[in-house]
mmCIF file of C-alpha atoms and ligand atoms in Angstrom:
data_model
loop_
_atom_site.group_PDB
_atom_site.id
_atom_site.type_symbol
_atom_site.label_atom_id
_atom_site.label_comp_id
_atom_site.label_asym_id
_atom_site.label_seq_id
_atom_site.Cartn_x
_atom_site.Cartn_y
_atom_site.Cartn_z
ATOM 1 C CA MET A 28 -0.770 -10.189 18.409
ATOM 2 C CA ALA A 29 0.278 -6.624 18.701
ATOM 3 C CA VAL A 30 0.666 -3.273 17.112
ATOM 4 C CA LYS A 31 4.190 -3.410 15.677
ATOM 5 C CA GLU A 32 6.703 -0.668 15.123
ATOM 6 C CA ILE A 33 6.716 0.550 11.522
ATOM 7 C CA ILE A 34 10.201 0.928 10.126
ATOM 8 C CA LYS A 35 10.979 4.080 8.197
ATOM 9 C CA MET A 36 12.672 5.085 4.959
ATOM 10 C CA GLY A 37 16.408 4.630 5.361
ATOM 11 C CA HIS A 38 16.080 1.209 7.023
ATOM 12 C CA PRO A 39 17.802 -1.392 4.792
ATOM 13 C CA LEU A 40 14.911 -3.880 5.190
ATOM 14 C CA LEU A 41 12.667 -1.557 3.172
ATOM 15 C CA ARG A 42 15.083 -1.862 0.231
ATOM 16 C CA GLN A 43 15.116 -5.672 0.125
ATOM 17 C CA VAL A 44 13.111 -7.945 -2.149
ATOM 18 C CA ALA A 45 10.763 -9.968 0.072
ATOM 19 C CA MET A 46 10.503 -13.770 -0.115
ATOM 20 C CA PRO A 47 7.422 -15.652 -1.368
ATOM 21 C CA VAL A 48 5.166 -17.364 1.167
ATOM 22 C CA ARG A 49 5.310 -21.170 0.694
ATOM 23 C CA GLN A 50 2.972 -22.416 3.410
ATOM 24 C CA PHE A 51 -0.570 -21.185 3.849
ATOM 25 C CA ASN A 52 -3.143 -21.588 6.595
ATOM 26 C CA THR A 53 -0.503 -21.709 9.342
ATOM 27 C CA PRO A 54 -0.660 -20.126 12.814
ATOM 28 C CA GLU A 55 2.440 -18.050 11.962
ATOM 29 C CA LEU A 56 0.852 -16.562 8.862
ATOM 30 C CA ALA A 57 -2.440 -15.905 10.685
ATOM 31 C CA ALA A 58 -0.512 -14.130 13.474
ATOM 32 C CA LEU A 59 1.387 -12.012 10.941
ATOM 33 C CA VAL A 60 -1.887 -10.932 9.300
ATOM 34 C CA VAL A 61 -3.399 -9.990 12.681
ATOM 35 C CA ASP A 62 -0.296 -7.961 13.587
ATOM 36 C CA MET A 63 -0.397 -6.203 10.225
ATOM 37 C CA ARG A 64 -4.127 -5.397 10.550
ATOM 38 C CA GLU A 65 -3.720 -4.059 14.084
ATOM 39 C CA THR A 66 -0.701 -1.999 13.054
ATOM 40 C CA MET A 67 -2.456 -0.583 9.991
ATOM 41 C CA GLN A 68 -5.591 0.290 11.966
ATOM 42 C CA ALA A 69 -3.641 1.872 14.829
ATOM 43 C CA ASN A 70 -1.966 4.134 12.270
ATOM 44 C CA ASN A 71 -5.142 4.832 10.266
ATOM 45 C CA GLY A 72 -3.483 3.347 7.195
ATOM 46 C CA ALA A 73 -4.969 2.355 3.850
ATOM 47 C CA GLY A 74 -2.459 -0.438 3.376
ATOM 48 C CA LEU A 75 0.590 -2.109 4.866
ATOM 49 C CA ALA A 76 3.268 -4.465 3.576
ATOM 50 C CA ALA A 77 5.005 -7.045 5.796
ATOM 51 C CA PRO A 78 8.485 -5.514 5.277
ATOM 52 C CA GLN A 79 7.190 -2.331 6.948
ATOM 53 C CA ILE A 80 7.034 -4.264 10.236
ATOM 54 C CA GLY A 81 10.364 -5.931 9.530
ATOM 55 C CA VAL A 82 9.060 -9.190 8.021
ATOM 56 C CA GLY A 83 10.573 -10.010 4.632
ATOM 57 C CA LEU A 84 7.627 -11.954 3.191
ATOM 58 C CA ARG A 85 5.416 -11.157 0.203
ATOM 59 C CA VAL A 86 2.335 -10.266 2.238
ATOM 60 C CA VAL A 87 0.327 -7.048 1.918
ATOM 61 C CA ILE A 88 -2.964 -5.901 3.364
ATOM 62 C CA PHE A 89 -5.118 -2.981 2.299
ATOM 63 C CA GLY A 90 -8.626 -1.626 2.558
ATOM 64 C CA VAL A 91 -10.402 1.713 2.723
ATOM 65 C CA GLN A 92 -13.955 2.185 3.927
ATOM 66 C CA LYS A 93 -16.207 4.931 2.624
ATOM 67 C CA ASN A 94 -15.657 8.009 4.750
ATOM 68 C CA PRO A 95 -18.520 10.531 4.805
ATOM 69 C CA ARG A 96 -15.991 13.307 5.424
ATOM 70 C CA TYR A 97 -14.345 12.593 2.069
ATOM 71 C CA PRO A 98 -17.164 11.628 -0.283
ATOM 72 C CA ASP A 99 -14.867 11.677 -3.302
ATOM 73 C CA ALA A 100 -12.480 9.111 -1.838
ATOM 74 C CA GLU A 101 -13.052 5.688 -3.351
ATOM 75 C CA SER A 102 -13.456 2.648 -1.141
ATOM 76 C CA VAL A 103 -11.107 -0.334 -1.492
ATOM 77 C CA PRO A 104 -12.085 -3.862 -0.346
ATOM 78 C CA GLU A 105 -10.434 -5.157 2.845
ATOM 79 C CA THR A 106 -7.889 -7.619 1.460
ATOM 80 C CA VAL A 107 -5.012 -9.869 2.497
ATOM 81 C CA LEU A 108 -2.908 -10.442 -0.621
ATOM 82 C CA ILE A 109 0.025 -12.846 -0.640
ATOM 83 C CA ASN A 110 2.560 -13.472 -3.420
ATOM 84 C CA PRO A 111 0.824 -10.858 -5.568
ATOM 85 C CA GLU A 112 1.256 -10.440 -9.305
ATOM 86 C CA ILE A 113 0.150 -7.396 -11.245
ATOM 87 C CA GLU A 114 -0.816 -7.311 -14.898
ATOM 88 C CA ILE A 115 -1.242 -3.932 -16.538
ATOM 89 C CA ILE A 116 -4.587 -3.648 -18.291
ATOM 90 C CA GLN A 117 -4.589 0.055 -19.163
ATOM 91 C CA PRO A 118 -1.116 1.136 -20.225
ATOM 92 C CA GLY A 119 -1.453 4.823 -19.316
ATOM 93 C CA GLN A 120 -0.158 6.222 -16.040
ATOM 94 C CA GLU A 121 -1.642 9.116 -14.114
ATOM 95 C CA PRO A 122 -0.157 11.091 -11.217
ATOM 96 C CA GLY A 123 -1.936 10.987 -7.859
ATOM 97 C CA TRP A 124 -1.089 11.864 -4.263
ATOM 98 C CA GLU A 125 0.413 9.179 -2.058
ATOM 99 C CA GLY A 126 1.724 8.880 1.436
ATOM 100 C CA CYS A 127 3.401 6.019 3.246
ATOM 101 C CA LEU A 128 3.529 4.956 6.888
ATOM 102 C CA SER A 129 7.285 4.453 6.377
ATOM 103 C CA VAL A 130 7.648 8.038 5.102
ATOM 104 C CA PRO A 131 5.600 9.846 7.764
ATOM 105 C CA GLY A 132 4.328 13.379 7.295
ATOM 106 C CA LEU A 133 5.234 13.627 3.617
ATOM 107 C CA ARG A 134 3.170 13.437 0.429
ATOM 108 C CA GLY A 135 4.026 13.328 -3.219
ATOM 109 C CA GLN A 136 2.441 12.787 -6.607
ATOM 110 C CA VAL A 137 3.259 9.411 -8.093
ATOM 111 C CA PRO A 138 2.432 8.154 -11.586
ATOM 112 C CA ARG A 139 0.604 4.794 -11.498
ATOM 113 C CA TYR A 140 -1.189 2.592 -14.006
ATOM 114 C CA LEU A 141 -4.900 3.324 -14.165
ATOM 115 C CA GLY A 142 -6.126 -0.208 -14.700
ATOM 116 C CA ILE A 143 -4.607 -3.477 -13.481
ATOM 117 C CA ARG A 144 -5.482 -7.099 -12.857
ATOM 118 C CA TYR A 145 -3.982 -8.551 -9.709
ATOM 119 C CA ARG A 146 -3.668 -12.108 -8.587
ATOM 120 C CA GLY A 147 -2.486 -13.747 -5.414
ATOM 121 C CA GLN A 148 -3.722 -15.751 -2.454
ATOM 122 C CA ASP A 149 -5.226 -14.986 0.911
ATOM 123 C CA HIS A 150 -3.635 -16.396 4.080
ATOM 124 C CA PHE A 151 -5.764 -19.545 3.867
ATOM 125 C CA GLY A 152 -4.429 -20.223 0.387
ATOM 126 C CA GLY A 153 -7.614 -19.138 -1.413
ATOM 127 C CA LYS A 154 -7.034 -17.630 -4.838
ATOM 128 C CA ILE A 155 -7.671 -13.951 -5.431
ATOM 129 C CA GLU A 156 -8.044 -12.422 -8.880
ATOM 130 C CA ARG A 157 -9.456 -8.950 -9.370
ATOM 131 C CA LEU A 158 -9.603 -6.082 -11.786
ATOM 132 C CA ALA A 159 -8.880 -2.721 -10.193
ATOM 133 C CA GLU A 160 -8.755 0.831 -11.380
ATOM 134 C CA GLY A 161 -8.214 4.280 -9.955
ATOM 135 C CA PHE A 162 -7.392 4.501 -6.264
ATOM 136 C CA HIS A 163 -7.779 0.751 -5.708
ATOM 137 C CA ALA A 164 -5.194 0.084 -8.452
ATOM 138 C CA ARG A 165 -2.917 2.760 -6.968
ATOM 139 C CA VAL A 166 -2.979 1.233 -3.472
ATOM 140 C CA VAL A 167 -2.150 -2.233 -4.824
ATOM 141 C CA GLN A 168 0.770 -0.911 -6.908
ATOM 142 C CA HIS A 169 2.106 0.994 -3.871
ATOM 143 C CA GLU A 170 1.923 -2.090 -1.623
ATOM 144 C CA VAL A 171 3.423 -4.490 -4.153
ATOM 145 C CA ASP A 172 6.310 -2.038 -4.668
ATOM 146 C CA HIS A 173 7.121 -2.446 -0.962
ATOM 147 C CA LEU A 174 7.708 -6.168 -1.613
ATOM 148 C CA ASP A 175 10.309 -5.264 -4.228
ATOM 149 C CA GLY A 176 12.109 -2.788 -1.994
ATOM 150 C CA ILE A 177 10.605 0.298 -3.660
ATOM 151 C CA LEU A 178 9.181 3.282 -1.777
ATOM 152 C CA TYR A 179 6.933 5.799 -3.531
ATOM 153 C CA PRO A 180 9.506 8.653 -3.654
ATOM 154 C CA GLN A 181 11.541 6.412 -5.977
ATOM 155 C CA ARG A 182 8.562 6.322 -8.360
ATOM 156 C CA MET A 183 8.121 10.100 -8.443
ATOM 157 C CA THR A 184 8.951 11.800 -11.725
ATOM 158 C CA ASP A 185 8.289 15.376 -10.568
ATOM 159 C CA LEU A 186 9.756 16.209 -7.169
ATOM 160 C CA ASP A 187 8.044 19.638 -7.252
ATOM 161 C CA SER A 188 5.004 18.005 -5.636
ATOM 162 C CA PHE A 189 6.987 16.371 -2.802
ATOM 163 C CA GLY A 190 6.294 18.028 0.547
ATOM 164 C CA PHE A 191 4.948 17.895 4.067
ATOM 165 C CA GLU A 192 1.233 17.131 4.272
ATOM 166 C CA GLU A 193 0.583 19.900 6.795
ATOM 167 C CA THR A 194 2.234 22.487 4.553
ATOM 168 C CA LEU A 195 0.597 21.211 1.375
ATOM 169 C CA LEU A 196 -2.817 21.482 3.086
ATOM 170 C CA GLN A 197 -2.105 24.990 4.358
ATOM 171 C CA ALA A 198 -0.966 26.031 0.887
ATOM 172 C CA GLY A 199 -4.142 24.642 -0.670
ATOM 173 C CA VAL A 200 -2.176 22.226 -2.842
ATOM 174 C CA LEU A 201 -3.713 19.240 -1.047
ATOM 175 C CA HIS A 202 -7.394 19.544 -0.194
ATOM 176 C CA TYR A 203 -7.847 16.974 2.543
ATOM 177 C CA PRO A 204 -5.603 14.661 4.541
ATOM 178 C CA LEU A 205 -4.679 11.360 2.954
ATOM 179 C CA GLN A 206 -4.343 7.950 4.476
ATOM 180 C CA ASP A 207 -0.916 6.348 4.319
ATOM 181 C CA ASP A 208 -0.086 3.053 2.675
HETATM 182 NI NI1 NI B 344 3.818 2.515 1.916
#
């Protein structure tokens, strides 16, 4: 159990399609989830995908608690999601700011579906099925993209918004720091 190194954009592992998990409720899977949680927390992240710590399995974690400093930021339930599938419920996409622990210091606006249903399993094999919208839906789409070798800059349609968080804050383009996924 440890905080792992997060690999960064440019590393070939981040471009690979991750493999499905076949066996649940194993010590190996439990250890992976603990490592991912500790790594996400140590980096103040909102989400993390297994490939970001060099493990090519379809495992993501995410979760955002209400922060009194940012009352507008929506909370997202603490979740371990394995072999996820996303179904689009609301066809429209809307741009929103994203960051990524594998793309440190940068932010960009990414179009994402507003409403989704996602399904998968937790690490014990329990089924998960949820409707999500807004920020929750955005975080899930970002994490699941990691499992297909896609980083958020590849989803951007307007590179005018791509920049360094510090600079975007100073320029008043971004209004408060974001958590990374
Ligand atoms: Ni990310």
